[in-house]
Structures are given as C-alpha cells and as structure tokens.
C-alpha cells in the first residue's frame, strides 16, 4: 500500500472514528448525497438512500454504493450494526427510496449473516471507500468474509411497484 493510500485510509478512519461520522464527515455525506441523487457524473452504483428517521420521521439522505451479485443489488453498512441508516431502515420496515437521477421506491430485506460473505467481497471490489472500514482484503478467500459477516448488515434491494 502506498504512503498516499495509507494517509487516505487514516483520514477516512478519522472521519468515522468510533463507527460514527464526525461533523466533517456528515457535511461531506450531505454533498455526496446530493450529487449521487442527481445521477450526474457518477456511476450507476452510486445512489442516495432516502429513509424516514426513526425518531423524527424527517427524511434522511445518505450516499451509498450498490453492490451487484448474481443478478441482485445490495446495500452494505460499512460501519456495522449501529449505523444510523441501518437503524432507520429497520424501523421503516425496509421501505426506502433510492435516487440516482430518478427515484426508485424499494424494499430493503436484510440478508442472513450466513449469506453475506460473497456480497461483502463484491462490495469491497466496487467500493474503495468501504475497504477502510471492513477489515478483510478484497481479494481474501470467502472464509475470511464469513468470519466477519455478522458485523456488517447487508440488504437486498427489491423494487416496489408504485402506481
């Protein structure tokens, strides 16, 4: 790993010290959520998740990376179980909206821990930012991902028909 890459990862860890975004990280996330939602200049896998807050009911927007695996799409919580968007999705019964130029109403179904490993590996392949937070090399054998899978929630994205 290069010195520049090491500095970047150190900065990323500082932004999310204790598994929670600090004030700067929250500001950066707001900017990226806006950019991802427009769909401009970003790959299709960059989306903004919109879900009601579990306490306030106010819609919260958060930038995420979609991992594709075996024809399905998934969201991964790179910061683990206590991530606010995970708690909000669970409180909303899995109903949320994804934005990337267009709005898509979706149901997010949590994947059992025993089935997460291949999705986590794919996530690290497509999300360089996730590599800082998930302690397995993206090229590691599946068994290493199985060892840590219970710590990182994964949600299968299913479109919801709207009228």
XYZ file of C-alpha atoms in Angstrom:
163
model
C 0.000 0.000 0.000
C 1.420 3.422 -0.937
C 2.073 6.172 1.583
C -0.636 8.295 -0.052
C -3.142 5.444 0.210
C -2.221 4.924 3.873
C -2.810 8.644 4.595
C -6.185 8.487 2.834
C -7.254 5.466 4.887
C -6.084 7.156 8.080
C -8.177 10.233 7.160
C -11.202 8.004 6.404
C -10.857 6.305 9.795
C -10.646 9.725 11.473
C -13.848 10.839 9.690
C -15.683 7.803 11.112
C -13.883 7.407 14.439
C -15.867 5.128 16.737
C -18.001 3.961 13.800
C -19.874 7.290 13.643
C -19.354 10.153 11.187
C -17.883 13.290 12.721
C -19.126 16.774 11.771
C -16.907 16.982 8.671
C -17.965 13.507 7.505
C -21.632 14.464 7.880
C -21.061 17.567 5.739
C -19.220 15.543 3.099
C -22.002 12.946 3.123
C -24.621 15.670 2.530
C -22.703 16.900 -0.515
C -22.266 13.390 -1.950
C -25.905 12.517 -1.231
C -26.934 15.496 -3.346
C -24.509 14.626 -6.150
C -25.466 10.927 -6.172
C -29.186 11.753 -6.167
C -28.856 13.801 -9.354
C -27.154 10.949 -11.166
C -24.727 13.418 -12.717
C -21.099 12.459 -13.193
C -21.395 9.289 -11.130
C -21.539 5.595 -11.973
C -24.915 3.868 -11.644
C -23.785 2.138 -8.447
C -23.600 5.449 -6.548
C -27.018 6.180 -5.009
C -28.651 8.249 -2.330
C -30.724 6.324 0.186
C -33.723 8.256 1.498
C -35.463 6.856 4.565
C -37.540 8.399 7.383
C -35.628 8.959 10.605
C -36.759 6.529 13.290
C -37.232 9.269 15.894
C -38.141 12.407 13.957
C -39.772 10.948 10.863
C -37.814 13.513 8.842
C -36.400 12.024 5.624
C -32.675 11.370 5.932
C -30.494 11.139 2.815
C -27.274 9.171 2.777
C -24.819 8.371 -0.060
C -24.186 4.649 -0.587
C -22.634 2.250 -3.065
C -24.727 -0.530 -4.598
C -23.010 -3.910 -4.874
C -24.274 -6.280 -7.525
C -24.042 -10.032 -7.030
C -25.680 -12.852 -9.015
C -28.175 -10.518 -10.674
C -29.303 -8.859 -7.434
C -28.437 -5.460 -5.956
C -27.362 -4.914 -2.348
C -26.535 -2.175 0.140
C -23.818 -2.810 2.724
C -23.353 -0.978 6.037
C -19.583 -0.498 6.030
C -19.720 0.944 9.560
C -21.590 -2.014 11.025
C -24.755 -2.693 13.006
C -25.050 0.665 14.769
C -25.109 2.755 11.593
C -27.994 5.222 11.690
C -29.241 4.407 8.189
C -29.449 0.723 9.160
C -31.475 1.544 12.270
C -33.756 3.817 10.231
C -34.307 1.177 7.521
C -35.170 -1.411 10.148
C -37.601 0.996 11.851
C -39.227 1.753 8.466
C -39.850 -1.938 7.851
C -37.354 -1.922 4.987
C -39.214 0.654 2.883
C -36.981 3.354 1.408
C -36.220 5.338 -1.721
C -33.055 5.184 -3.814
C -32.128 8.138 -6.008
C -29.734 8.233 -8.924
C -31.166 10.688 -11.368
C -34.548 9.062 -10.905
C -36.387 7.981 -7.796
C -36.956 4.285 -7.081
C -39.114 3.074 -4.202
C -37.566 -0.096 -2.800
C -37.866 -2.671 -0.087
C -34.595 -3.464 1.686
C -34.568 -7.008 3.035
C -31.775 -7.856 5.449
C -29.644 -10.783 4.319
C -28.898 -13.519 6.865
C -25.347 -13.346 8.215
C -24.556 -16.769 6.724
C -25.309 -15.480 3.212
C -23.440 -12.148 3.381
C -19.847 -13.173 2.613
C -19.983 -13.146 -1.224
C -21.848 -9.823 -1.203
C -19.280 -8.306 1.164
C -16.471 -9.440 -1.120
C -18.232 -7.898 -4.141
C -18.858 -4.706 -2.166
C -15.152 -4.297 -1.450
C -14.430 -4.858 -5.146
C -16.695 -1.962 -6.193
C -16.393 0.397 -3.195
C -12.864 1.611 -2.466
C -14.197 3.662 0.475
C -15.511 0.514 2.127
C -12.050 -1.034 2.216
C -11.052 1.322 5.015
C -13.800 0.073 7.312
C -14.162 -3.654 6.595
C -11.064 -5.460 7.912
C -10.642 -8.011 5.122
C -8.627 -7.691 1.921
C -10.897 -7.528 -1.120
C -9.047 -10.490 -2.652
C -9.242 -12.649 0.501
C -10.846 -16.103 0.429
C -14.573 -16.256 1.123
C -13.889 -17.872 4.517
C -12.383 -14.603 5.789
C -15.533 -12.728 4.795
C -17.665 -15.378 6.517
C -15.721 -14.742 9.728
C -16.753 -11.052 9.876
C -20.096 -11.162 8.026
C -22.307 -10.910 11.130
C -20.803 -7.477 11.934
C -21.807 -5.841 8.623
C -25.508 -5.682 7.683
C -26.356 -6.349 4.044
C -29.711 -5.512 2.465
C -31.122 -6.939 -0.782
C -32.770 -4.233 -2.901
C -36.183 -5.127 -4.309
C -38.097 -2.549 -6.376
C -41.603 -1.764 -5.110
C -44.318 -1.233 -7.701
C -45.799 2.233 -7.350
C -48.949 3.456 -9.025
